[in-house]
CSV table of C-alpha atoms and ligand atoms in Angstrom, one decimal:
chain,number,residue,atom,x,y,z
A,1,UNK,CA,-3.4,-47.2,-0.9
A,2,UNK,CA,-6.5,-44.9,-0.4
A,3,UNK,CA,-5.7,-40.8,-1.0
A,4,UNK,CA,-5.2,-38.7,1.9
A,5,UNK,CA,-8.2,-36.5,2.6
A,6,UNK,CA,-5.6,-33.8,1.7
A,7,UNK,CA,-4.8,-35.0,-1.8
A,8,UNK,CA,-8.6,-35.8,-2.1
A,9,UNK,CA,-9.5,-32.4,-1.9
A,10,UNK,CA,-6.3,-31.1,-4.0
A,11,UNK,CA,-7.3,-33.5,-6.8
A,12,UNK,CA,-11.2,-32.1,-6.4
A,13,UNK,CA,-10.1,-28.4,-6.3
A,14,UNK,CA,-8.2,-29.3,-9.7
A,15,UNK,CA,-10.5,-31.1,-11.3
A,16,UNK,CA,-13.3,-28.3,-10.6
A,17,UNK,CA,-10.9,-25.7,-12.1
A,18,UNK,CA,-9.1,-23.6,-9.4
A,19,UNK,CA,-5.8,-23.2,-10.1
A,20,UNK,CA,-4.2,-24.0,-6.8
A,21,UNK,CA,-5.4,-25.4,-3.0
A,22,UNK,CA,-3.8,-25.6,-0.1
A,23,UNK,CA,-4.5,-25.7,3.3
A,24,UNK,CA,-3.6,-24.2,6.5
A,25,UNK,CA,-4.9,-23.9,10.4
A,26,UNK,CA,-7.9,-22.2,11.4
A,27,UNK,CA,-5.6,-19.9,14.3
A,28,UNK,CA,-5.6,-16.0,13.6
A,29,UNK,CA,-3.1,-14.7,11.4
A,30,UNK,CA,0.2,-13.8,12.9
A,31,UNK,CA,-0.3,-10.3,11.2
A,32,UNK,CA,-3.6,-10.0,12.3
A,33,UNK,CA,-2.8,-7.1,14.5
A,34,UNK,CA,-2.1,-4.8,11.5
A,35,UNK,CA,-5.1,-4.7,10.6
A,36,UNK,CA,-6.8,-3.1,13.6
A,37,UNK,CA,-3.6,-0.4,13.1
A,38,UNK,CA,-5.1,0.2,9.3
A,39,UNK,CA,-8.1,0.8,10.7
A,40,UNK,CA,-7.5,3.1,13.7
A,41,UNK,CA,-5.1,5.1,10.9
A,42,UNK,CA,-8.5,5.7,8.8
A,43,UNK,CA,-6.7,4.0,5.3
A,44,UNK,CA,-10.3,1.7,5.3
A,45,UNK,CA,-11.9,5.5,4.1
A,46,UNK,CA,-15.9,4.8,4.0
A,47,UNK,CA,-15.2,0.9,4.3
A,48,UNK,CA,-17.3,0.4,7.1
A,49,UNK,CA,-17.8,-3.0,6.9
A,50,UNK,CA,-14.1,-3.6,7.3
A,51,UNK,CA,-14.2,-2.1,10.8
A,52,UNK,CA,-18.1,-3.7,12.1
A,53,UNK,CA,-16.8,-7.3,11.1
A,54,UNK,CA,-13.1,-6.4,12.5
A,55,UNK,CA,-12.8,-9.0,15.3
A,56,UNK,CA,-13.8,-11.6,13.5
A,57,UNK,CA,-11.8,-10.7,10.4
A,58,UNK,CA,-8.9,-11.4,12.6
A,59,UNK,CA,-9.9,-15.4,14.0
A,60,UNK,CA,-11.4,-17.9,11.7
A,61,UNK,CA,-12.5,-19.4,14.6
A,62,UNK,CA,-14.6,-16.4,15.5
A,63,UNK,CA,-16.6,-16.9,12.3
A,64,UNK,CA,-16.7,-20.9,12.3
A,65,UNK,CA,-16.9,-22.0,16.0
A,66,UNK,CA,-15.0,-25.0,15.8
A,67,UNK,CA,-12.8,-24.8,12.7
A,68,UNK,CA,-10.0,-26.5,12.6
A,69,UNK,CA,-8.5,-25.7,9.1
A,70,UNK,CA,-8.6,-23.5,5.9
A,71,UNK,CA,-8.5,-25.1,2.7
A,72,UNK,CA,-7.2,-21.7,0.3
A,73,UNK,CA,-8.1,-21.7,-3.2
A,74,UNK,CA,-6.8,-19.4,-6.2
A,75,UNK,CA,-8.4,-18.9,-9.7
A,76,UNK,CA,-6.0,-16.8,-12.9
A,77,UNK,CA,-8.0,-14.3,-14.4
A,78,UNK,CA,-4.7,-14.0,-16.5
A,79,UNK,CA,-5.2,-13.1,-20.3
A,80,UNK,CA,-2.0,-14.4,-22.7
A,81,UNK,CA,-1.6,-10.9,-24.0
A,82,UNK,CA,1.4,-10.3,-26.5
A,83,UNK,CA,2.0,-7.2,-25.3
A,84,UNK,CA,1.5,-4.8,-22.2
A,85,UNK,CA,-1.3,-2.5,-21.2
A,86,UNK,CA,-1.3,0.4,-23.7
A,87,UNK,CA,-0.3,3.9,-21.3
A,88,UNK,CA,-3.6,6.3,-21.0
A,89,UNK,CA,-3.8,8.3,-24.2
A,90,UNK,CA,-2.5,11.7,-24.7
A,91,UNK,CA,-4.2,14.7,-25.1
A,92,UNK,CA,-5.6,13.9,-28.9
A,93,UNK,CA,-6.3,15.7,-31.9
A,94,UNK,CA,-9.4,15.7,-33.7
A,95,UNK,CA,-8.6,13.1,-36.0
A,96,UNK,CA,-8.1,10.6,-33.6
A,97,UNK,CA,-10.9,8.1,-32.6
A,98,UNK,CA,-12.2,9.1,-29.2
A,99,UNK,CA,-10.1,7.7,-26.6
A,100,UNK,CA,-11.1,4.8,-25.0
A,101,UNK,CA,-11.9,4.1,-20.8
A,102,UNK,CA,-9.8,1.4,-18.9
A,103,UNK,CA,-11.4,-1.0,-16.9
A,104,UNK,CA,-9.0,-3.1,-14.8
A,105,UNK,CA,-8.4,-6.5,-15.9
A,106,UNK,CA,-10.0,-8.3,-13.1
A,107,UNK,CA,-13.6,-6.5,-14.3
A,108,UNK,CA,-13.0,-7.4,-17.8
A,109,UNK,CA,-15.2,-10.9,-16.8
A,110,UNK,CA,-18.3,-11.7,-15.7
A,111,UNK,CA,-18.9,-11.1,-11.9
A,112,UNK,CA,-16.4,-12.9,-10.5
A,113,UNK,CA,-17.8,-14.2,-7.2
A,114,UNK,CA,-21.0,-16.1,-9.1
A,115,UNK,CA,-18.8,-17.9,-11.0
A,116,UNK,CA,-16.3,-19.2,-8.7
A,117,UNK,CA,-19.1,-20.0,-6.0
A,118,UNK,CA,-20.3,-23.1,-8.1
A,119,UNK,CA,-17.1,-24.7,-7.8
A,120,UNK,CA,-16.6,-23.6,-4.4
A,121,UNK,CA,-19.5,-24.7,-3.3
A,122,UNK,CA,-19.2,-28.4,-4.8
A,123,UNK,CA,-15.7,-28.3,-3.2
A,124,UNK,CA,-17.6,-27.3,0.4
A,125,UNK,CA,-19.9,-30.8,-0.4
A,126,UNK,CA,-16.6,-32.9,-1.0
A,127,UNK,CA,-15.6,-31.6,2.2
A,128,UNK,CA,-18.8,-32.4,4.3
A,129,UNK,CA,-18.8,-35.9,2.4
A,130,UNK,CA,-15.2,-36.6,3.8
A,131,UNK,CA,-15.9,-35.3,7.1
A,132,UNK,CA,-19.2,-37.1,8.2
A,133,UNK,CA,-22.2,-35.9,9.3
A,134,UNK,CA,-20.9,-33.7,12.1
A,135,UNK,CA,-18.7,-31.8,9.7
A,136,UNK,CA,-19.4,-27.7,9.2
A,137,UNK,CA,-17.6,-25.6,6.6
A,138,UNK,CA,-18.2,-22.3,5.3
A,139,UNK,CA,-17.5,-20.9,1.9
A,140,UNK,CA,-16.3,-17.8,0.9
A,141,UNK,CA,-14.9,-15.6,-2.4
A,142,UNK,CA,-14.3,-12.2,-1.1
A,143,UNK,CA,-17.4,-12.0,0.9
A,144,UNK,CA,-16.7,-13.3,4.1
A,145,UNK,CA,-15.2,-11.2,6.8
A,146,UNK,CA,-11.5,-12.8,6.7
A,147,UNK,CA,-8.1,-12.4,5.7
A,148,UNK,CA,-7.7,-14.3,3.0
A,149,UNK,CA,-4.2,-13.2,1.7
A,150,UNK,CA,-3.2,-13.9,4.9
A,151,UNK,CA,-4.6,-17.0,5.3
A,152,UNK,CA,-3.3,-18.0,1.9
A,153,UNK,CA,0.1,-16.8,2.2
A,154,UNK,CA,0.6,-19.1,5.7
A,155,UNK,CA,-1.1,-21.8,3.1
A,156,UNK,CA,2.2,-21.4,0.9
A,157,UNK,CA,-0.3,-19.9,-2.0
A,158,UNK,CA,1.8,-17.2,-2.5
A,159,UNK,CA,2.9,-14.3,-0.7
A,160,UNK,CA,2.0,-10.7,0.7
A,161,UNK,CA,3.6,-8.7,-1.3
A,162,UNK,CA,4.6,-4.9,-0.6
A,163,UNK,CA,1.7,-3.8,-3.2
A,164,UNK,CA,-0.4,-6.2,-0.1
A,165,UNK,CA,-2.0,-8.5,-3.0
A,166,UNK,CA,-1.1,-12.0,-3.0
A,167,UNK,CA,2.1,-12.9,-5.5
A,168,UNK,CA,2.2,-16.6,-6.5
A,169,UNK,CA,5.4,-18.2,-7.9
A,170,UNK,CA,3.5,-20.1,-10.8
A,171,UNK,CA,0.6,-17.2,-11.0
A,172,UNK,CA,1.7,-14.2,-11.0
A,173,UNK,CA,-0.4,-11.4,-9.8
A,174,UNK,CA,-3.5,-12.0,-11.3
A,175,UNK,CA,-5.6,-14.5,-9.3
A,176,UNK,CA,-9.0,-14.3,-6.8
A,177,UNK,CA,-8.6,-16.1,-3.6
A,178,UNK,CA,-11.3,-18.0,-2.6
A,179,UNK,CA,-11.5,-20.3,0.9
A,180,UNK,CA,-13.3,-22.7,2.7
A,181,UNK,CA,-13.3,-22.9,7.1
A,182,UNK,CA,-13.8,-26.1,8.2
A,183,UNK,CA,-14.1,-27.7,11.8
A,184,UNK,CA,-12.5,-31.1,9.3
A,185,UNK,CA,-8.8,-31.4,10.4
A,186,UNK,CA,-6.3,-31.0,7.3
A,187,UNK,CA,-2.8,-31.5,7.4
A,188,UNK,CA,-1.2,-27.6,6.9
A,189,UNK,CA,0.8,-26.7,4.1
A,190,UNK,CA,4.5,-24.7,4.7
A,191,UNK,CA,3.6,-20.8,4.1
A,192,UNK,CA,5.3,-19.1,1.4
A,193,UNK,CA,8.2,-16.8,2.4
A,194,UNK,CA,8.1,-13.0,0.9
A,195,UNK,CA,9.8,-12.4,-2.0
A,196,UNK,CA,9.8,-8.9,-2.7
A,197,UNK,CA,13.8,-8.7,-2.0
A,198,UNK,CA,14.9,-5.1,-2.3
A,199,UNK,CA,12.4,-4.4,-5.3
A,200,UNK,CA,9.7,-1.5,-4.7
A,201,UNK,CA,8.7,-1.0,-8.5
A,202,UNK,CA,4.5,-1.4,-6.8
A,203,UNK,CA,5.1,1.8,-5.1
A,204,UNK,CA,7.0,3.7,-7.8
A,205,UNK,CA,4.1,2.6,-10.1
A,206,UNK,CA,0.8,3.9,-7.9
A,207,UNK,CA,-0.4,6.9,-9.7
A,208,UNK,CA,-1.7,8.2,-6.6
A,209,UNK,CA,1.1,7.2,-4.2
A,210,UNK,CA,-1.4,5.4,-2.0
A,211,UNK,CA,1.4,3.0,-1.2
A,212,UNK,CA,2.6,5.1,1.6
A,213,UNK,CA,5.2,2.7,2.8
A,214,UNK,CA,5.9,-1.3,1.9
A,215,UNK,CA,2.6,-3.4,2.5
A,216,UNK,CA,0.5,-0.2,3.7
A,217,UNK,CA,-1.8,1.0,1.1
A,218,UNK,CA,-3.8,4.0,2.0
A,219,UNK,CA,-7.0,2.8,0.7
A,220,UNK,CA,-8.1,6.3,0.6
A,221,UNK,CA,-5.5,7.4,-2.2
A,222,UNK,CA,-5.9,4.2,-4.1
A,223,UNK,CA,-7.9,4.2,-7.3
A,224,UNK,CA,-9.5,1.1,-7.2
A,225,UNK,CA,-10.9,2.3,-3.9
A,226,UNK,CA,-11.9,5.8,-5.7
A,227,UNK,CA,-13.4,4.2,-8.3
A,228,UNK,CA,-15.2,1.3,-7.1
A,229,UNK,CA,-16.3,1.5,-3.5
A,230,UNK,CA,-16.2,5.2,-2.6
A,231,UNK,CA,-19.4,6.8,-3.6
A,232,UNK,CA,-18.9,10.7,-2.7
A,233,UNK,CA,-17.1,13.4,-4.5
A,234,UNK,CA,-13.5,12.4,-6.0
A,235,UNK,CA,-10.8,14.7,-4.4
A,236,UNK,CA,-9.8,17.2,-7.1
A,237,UNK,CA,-5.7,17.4,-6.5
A,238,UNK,CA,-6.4,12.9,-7.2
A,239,UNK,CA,-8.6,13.7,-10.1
A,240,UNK,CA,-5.6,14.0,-12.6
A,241,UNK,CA,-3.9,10.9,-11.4
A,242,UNK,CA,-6.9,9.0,-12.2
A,243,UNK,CA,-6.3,8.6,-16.6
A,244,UNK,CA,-8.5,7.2,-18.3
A,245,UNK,CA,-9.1,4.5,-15.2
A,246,UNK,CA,-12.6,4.4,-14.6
A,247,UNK,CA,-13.0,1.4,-12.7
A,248,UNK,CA,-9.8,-0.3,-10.4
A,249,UNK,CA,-6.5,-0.6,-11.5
A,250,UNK,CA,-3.6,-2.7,-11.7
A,251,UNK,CA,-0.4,-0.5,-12.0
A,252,UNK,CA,0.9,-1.4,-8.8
A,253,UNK,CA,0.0,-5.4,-9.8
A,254,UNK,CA,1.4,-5.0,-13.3
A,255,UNK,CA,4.7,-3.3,-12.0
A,256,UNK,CA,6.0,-6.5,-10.3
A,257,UNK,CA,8.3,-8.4,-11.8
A,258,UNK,CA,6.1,-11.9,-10.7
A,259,UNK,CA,3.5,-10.9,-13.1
A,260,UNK,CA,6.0,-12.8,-15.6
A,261,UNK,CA,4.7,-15.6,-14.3
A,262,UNK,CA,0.9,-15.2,-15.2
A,263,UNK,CA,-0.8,-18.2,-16.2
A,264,UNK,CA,-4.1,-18.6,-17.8
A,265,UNK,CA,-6.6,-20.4,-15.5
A,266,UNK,CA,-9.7,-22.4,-16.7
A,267,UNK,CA,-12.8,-20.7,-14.6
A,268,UNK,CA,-12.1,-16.6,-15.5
A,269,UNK,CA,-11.7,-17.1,-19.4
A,270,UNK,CA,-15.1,-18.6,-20.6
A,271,UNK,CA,-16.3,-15.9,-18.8
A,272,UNK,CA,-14.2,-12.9,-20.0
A,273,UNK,CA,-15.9,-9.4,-21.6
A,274,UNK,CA,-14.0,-8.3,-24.7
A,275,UNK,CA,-16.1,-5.4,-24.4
A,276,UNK,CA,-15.0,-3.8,-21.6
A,277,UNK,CA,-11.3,-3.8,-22.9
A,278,UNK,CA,-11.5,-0.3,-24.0
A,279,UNK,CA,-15.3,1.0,-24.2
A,280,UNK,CA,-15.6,4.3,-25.5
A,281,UNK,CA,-16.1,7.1,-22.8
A,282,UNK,CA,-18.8,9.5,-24.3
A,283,UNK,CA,-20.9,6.7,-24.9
A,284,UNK,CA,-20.9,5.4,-21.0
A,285,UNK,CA,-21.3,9.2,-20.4
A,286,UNK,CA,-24.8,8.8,-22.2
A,287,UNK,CA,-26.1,5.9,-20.7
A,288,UNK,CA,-29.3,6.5,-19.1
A,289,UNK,CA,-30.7,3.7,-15.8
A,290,UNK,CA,-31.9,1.3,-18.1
A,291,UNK,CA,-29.0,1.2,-21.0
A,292,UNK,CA,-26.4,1.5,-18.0
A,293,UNK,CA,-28.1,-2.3,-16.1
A,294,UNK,CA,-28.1,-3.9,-20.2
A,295,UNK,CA,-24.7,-3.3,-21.0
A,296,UNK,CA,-23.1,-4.5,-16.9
A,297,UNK,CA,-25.7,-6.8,-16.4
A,298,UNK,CA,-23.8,-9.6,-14.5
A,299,UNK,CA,-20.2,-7.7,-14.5
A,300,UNK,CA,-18.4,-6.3,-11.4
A,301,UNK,CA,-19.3,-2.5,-13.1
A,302,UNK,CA,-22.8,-2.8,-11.3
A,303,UNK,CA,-21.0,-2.4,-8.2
A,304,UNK,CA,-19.7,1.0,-8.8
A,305,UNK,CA,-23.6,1.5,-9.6
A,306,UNK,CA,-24.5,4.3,-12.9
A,307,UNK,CA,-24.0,7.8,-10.7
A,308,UNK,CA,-20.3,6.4,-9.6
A,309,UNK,CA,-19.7,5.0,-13.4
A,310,UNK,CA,-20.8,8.6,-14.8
A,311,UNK,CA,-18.6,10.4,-11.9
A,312,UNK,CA,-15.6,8.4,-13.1
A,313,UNK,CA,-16.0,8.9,-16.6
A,314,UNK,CA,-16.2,12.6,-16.1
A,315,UNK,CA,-13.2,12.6,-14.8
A,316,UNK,CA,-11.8,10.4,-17.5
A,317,UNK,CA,-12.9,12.6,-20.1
A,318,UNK,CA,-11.0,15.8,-18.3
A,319,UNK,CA,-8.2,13.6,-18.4
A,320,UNK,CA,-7.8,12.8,-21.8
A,321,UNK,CA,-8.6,16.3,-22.8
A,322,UNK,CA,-10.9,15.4,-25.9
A,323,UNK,CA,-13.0,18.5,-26.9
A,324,UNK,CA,-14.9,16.2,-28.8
A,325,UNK,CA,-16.5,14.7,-25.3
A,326,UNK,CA,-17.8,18.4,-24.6
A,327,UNK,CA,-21.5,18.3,-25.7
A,328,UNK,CA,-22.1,15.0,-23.5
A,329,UNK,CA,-20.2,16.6,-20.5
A,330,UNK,CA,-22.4,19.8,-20.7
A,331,UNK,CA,-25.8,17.7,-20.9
A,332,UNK,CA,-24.3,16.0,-17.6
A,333,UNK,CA,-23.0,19.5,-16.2
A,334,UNK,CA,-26.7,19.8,-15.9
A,335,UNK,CA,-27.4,16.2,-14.5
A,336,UNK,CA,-30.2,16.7,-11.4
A,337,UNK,CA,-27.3,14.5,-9.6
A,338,UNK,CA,-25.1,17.0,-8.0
A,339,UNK,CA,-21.9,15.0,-7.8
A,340,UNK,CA,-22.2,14.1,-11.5
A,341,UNK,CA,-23.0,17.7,-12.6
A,342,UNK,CA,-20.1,18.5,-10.5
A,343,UNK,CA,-17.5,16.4,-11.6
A,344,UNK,CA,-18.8,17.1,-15.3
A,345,UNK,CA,-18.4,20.8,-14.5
A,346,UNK,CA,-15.0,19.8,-13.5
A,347,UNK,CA,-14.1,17.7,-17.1
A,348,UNK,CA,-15.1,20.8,-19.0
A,349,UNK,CA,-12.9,23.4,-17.7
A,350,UNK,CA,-10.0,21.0,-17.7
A,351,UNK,CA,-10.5,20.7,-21.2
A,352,UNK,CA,-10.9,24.6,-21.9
A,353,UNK,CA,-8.0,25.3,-20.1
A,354,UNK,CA,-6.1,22.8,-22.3
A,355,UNK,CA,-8.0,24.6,-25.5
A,356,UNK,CA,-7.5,28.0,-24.8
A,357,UNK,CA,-4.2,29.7,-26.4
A,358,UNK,CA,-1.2,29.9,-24.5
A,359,UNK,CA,-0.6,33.4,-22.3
A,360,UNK,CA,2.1,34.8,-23.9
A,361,UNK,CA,4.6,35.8,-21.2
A,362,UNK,CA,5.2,39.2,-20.3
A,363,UNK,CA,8.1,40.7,-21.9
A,364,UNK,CA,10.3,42.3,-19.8
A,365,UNK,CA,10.2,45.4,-21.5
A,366,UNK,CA,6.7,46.0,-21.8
B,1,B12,C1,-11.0,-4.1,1.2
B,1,B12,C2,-10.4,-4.7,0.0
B,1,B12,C3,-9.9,-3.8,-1.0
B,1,B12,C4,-9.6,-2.3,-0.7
B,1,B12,C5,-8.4,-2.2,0.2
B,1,B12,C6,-7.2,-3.0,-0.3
B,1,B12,C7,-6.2,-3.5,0.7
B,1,B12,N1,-5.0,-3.6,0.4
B,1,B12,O1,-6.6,-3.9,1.9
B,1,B12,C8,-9.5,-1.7,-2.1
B,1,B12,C9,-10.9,-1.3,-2.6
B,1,B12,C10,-8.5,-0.6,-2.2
B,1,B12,C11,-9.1,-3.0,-2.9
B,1,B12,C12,-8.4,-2.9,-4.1
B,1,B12,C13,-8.0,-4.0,-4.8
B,1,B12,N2,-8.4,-5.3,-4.6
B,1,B12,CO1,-9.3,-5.9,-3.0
B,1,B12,N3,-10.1,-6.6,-1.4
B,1,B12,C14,-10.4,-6.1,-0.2
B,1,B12,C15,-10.9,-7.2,0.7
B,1,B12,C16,-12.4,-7.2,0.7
B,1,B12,C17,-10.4,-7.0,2.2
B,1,B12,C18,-8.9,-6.6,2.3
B,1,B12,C19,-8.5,-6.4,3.7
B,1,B12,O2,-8.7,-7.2,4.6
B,1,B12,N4,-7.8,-5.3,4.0
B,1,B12,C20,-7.3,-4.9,5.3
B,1,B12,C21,-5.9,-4.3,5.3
B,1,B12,C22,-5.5,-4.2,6.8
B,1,B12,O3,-5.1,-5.2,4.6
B,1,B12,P1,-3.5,-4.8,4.3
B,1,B12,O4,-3.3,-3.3,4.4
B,1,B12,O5,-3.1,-5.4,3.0
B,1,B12,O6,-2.7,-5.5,5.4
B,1,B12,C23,-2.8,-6.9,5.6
B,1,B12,C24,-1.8,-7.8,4.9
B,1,B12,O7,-1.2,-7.1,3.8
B,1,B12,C25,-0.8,-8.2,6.0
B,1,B12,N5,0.4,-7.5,6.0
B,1,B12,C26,0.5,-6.2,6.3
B,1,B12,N6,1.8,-5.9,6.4
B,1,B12,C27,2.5,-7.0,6.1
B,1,B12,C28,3.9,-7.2,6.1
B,1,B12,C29,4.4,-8.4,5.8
B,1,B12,C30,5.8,-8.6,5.7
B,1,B12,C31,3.5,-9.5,5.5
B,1,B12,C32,4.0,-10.8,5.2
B,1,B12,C33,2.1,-9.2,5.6
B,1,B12,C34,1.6,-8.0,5.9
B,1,B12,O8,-1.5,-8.0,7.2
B,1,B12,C35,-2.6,-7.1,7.1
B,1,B12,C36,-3.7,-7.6,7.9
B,1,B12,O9,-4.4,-8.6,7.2
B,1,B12,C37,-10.2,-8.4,0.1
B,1,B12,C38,-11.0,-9.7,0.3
B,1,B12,C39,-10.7,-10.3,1.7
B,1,B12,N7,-11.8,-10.6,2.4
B,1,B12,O10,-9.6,-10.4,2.1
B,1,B12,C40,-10.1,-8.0,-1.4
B,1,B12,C41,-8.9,-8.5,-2.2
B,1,B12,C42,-7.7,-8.3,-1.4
B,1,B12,N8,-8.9,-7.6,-3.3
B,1,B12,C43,-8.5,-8.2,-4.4
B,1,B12,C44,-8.2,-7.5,-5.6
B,1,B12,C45,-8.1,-8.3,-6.9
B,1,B12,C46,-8.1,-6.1,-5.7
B,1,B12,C47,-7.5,-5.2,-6.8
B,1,B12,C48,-6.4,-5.8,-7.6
B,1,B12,C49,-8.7,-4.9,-7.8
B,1,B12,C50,-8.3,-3.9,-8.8
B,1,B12,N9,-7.6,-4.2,-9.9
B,1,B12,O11,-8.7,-2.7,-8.8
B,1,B12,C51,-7.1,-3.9,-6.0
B,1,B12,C52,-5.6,-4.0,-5.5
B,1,B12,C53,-5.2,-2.8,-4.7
B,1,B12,C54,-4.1,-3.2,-3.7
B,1,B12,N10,-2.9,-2.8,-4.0
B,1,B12,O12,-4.4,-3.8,-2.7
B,1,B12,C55,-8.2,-9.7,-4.2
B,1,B12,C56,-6.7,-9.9,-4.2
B,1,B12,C57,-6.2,-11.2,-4.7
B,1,B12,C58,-4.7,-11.4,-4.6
B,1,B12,N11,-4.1,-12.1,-5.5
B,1,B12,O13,-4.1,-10.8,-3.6
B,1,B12,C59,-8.9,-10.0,-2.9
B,1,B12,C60,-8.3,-11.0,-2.0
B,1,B12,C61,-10.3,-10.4,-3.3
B,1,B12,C62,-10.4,-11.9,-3.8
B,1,B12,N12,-11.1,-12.8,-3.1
B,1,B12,O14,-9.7,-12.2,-4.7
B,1,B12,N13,-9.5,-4.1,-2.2
């Protein structure tokens, strides 16, 4: 008996490495509507594009004419790690090595979106093929203007959860999501029911708070927003919250109890960056334009660009407290870019506040 176009594509999507595929209608997402709430509340920050490409961010069909169906994809960028994420250094002592930047997982690979778009795109082809001639499909990782966790959640990938990333049953929290819209009529999947239960470890675990209530993050607060796609001056009351995190994070992802459930995928690991486990602060502190585009060249860390890199590991250096890091953060203190200069300016009195001796209290009979 020939496959279903259905288990065609499932058996494609496997073969070509994603880790799951499933498919659901090309109607709007039921919760569509929050969005445009998120956005009237300001939690988008300087996202622009969020709000420019809103309408059609809630209707497939506003982006595809036609489409009939989704097919959702997910890729693990899941490493088998024996043990958990170290906590950000203390303070240290001069004896210790110089402590070391975090990067979030999901930046420890090469840029993800060039490497799952080969596969996607022989997926989109296998789709045309089965469709005939008059078949359309678009193909997206993260770069078109739609919902994808919502669209994969009513696909039964997984489900929203109240950090508002995509939890999946066999994968955990760490997986892209990827999609195709196609005016090819698929058969939907069930969607996946939340599972959070009574559990709000995500929100406990935000440095920041910027989980302000179950699935509303205040992208604002957040540091992956902070640290990545906001390009002015960091807040000062956020700056301690930030660590040693100098691009994204995962707390709230690595606080849920489904991240048990990780699972390795095929397409991330070939891929992965050992070197940007733990780089060594002082030295990105020191990288000049072309030093800065040799060491990120094809990583997600161009995105934050050198001026937002340097910002954040100013901060990071104030954080850990390292008097070791103050030569580099007084040649930046007078960087000709004012926010860097500023935020260096910043690192060093943190850090001679923590240095200078204790006030002695006043005695209450002096
Ligand atoms: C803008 C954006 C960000 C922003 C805002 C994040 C956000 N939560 O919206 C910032 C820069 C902060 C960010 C951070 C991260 N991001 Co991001 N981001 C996006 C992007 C481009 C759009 C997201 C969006 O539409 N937000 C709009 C607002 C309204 O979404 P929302 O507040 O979550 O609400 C929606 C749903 O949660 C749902 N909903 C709301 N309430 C409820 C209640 C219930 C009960 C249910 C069921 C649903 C539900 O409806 C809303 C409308 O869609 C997507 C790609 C895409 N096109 O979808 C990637 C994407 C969401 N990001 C991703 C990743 C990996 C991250 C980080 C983990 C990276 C990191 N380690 O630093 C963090 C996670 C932080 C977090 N807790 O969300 C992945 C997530 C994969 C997954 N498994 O879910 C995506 C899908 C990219 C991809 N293709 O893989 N991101």
């Amino acid at each position: 008996m020939p496959l279903s176009a259905e288990q065609t594509l499932r058996n494609r999507a496997r073969a070509l490495g994603f880790d799951d595929c499933r498919f659901t209608t090309a109607e709007a997402p039921e919760t569509a509507p929050v969005l445009r709430d998120w956005l009237a509340a300001g939690c988008h920050g300087d996202m622009a594009y969020l709000t420019r490409t809103a309408s059609k961010r809630a209707d497939p069909r506003r982006v595809l004419p036609g489409a009939r169906s989704v097919i959702t994809l997910a890729a693990s960028y899941a490493r088998v790690e024996p043990h958990p994420a170290p906590p950000p250094p203390p303070p240290s002592s001069s004896a210790d090595p110089c402590p070391p930047a975090r990067i979030a997982r999901y930046a420890q690979f090469a840029d993800y979106h060039p490497v799952l778009e080969t596969p996607l795109h022989a997926l989109a082809e296998t789709v045309n093929t089965l469709g005939g001639p008059l078949t359309r499909s678009l193909a997206y990782v993260d770069t078109g203007p739609v919902l994808e966790r919502d669209l994969a959640q009513r696909a039964g990938i997984g489900f929203v959860g109240k950090h508002t990333g995509l939890v999946s049953r066999s994968l955990g929290n760490w997986f892209f999501l990827a999609e195709i819209l196609t005016t090819l009529d698929l058969r939907p999947d069930p969607p996946e029911p939340n599972r959070c239960g009574t559990c709000t470890r995500c929100l406990a675990a935000c440095p920041t708070a910027a989980l302000i209530a179950p699935f509303r993050l205040d992208a604002r607060r957040c540091i992956a927003y902070l640290t990545i796609e906001f390009k002015g001056s960091i807040p000062p009351e956020l700056r301690p919250h930030l660590g040693n995190r100098i691009y994204g994070c995962d707390d709230c992802l690595a606080a849920c109890p489904w991240s048990r459930f990780t699972r390795p995928g095929r397409l991330m690991p070939p891929h992965a960056q050992p070197a940007l486990a733990a780089p060594d602060l002082v030295g990105l502190l020191d990288l000049d334009d072309a030093a800065f585009h040799r060491r990120f060249a094809g990583t997600p860390l161009l995105r934050a660009q050198r001026r937002g890199l340097r910002r954040n590991v100013c901060v990071a250096l104030g954080n850990t407290g390292d008097e070791r890091a103050l030569p580099a953060l007084r040649r930046a203190a007078s960087d000709p870019d004012a926010m860097v200069a500023e935020h260096a300016r910043w690192a060093i009195d943190r850090i001679e506040q923590r240095l200078a001796p204790p006030t002695r209290p006043l005695s209450r009979n002096a």
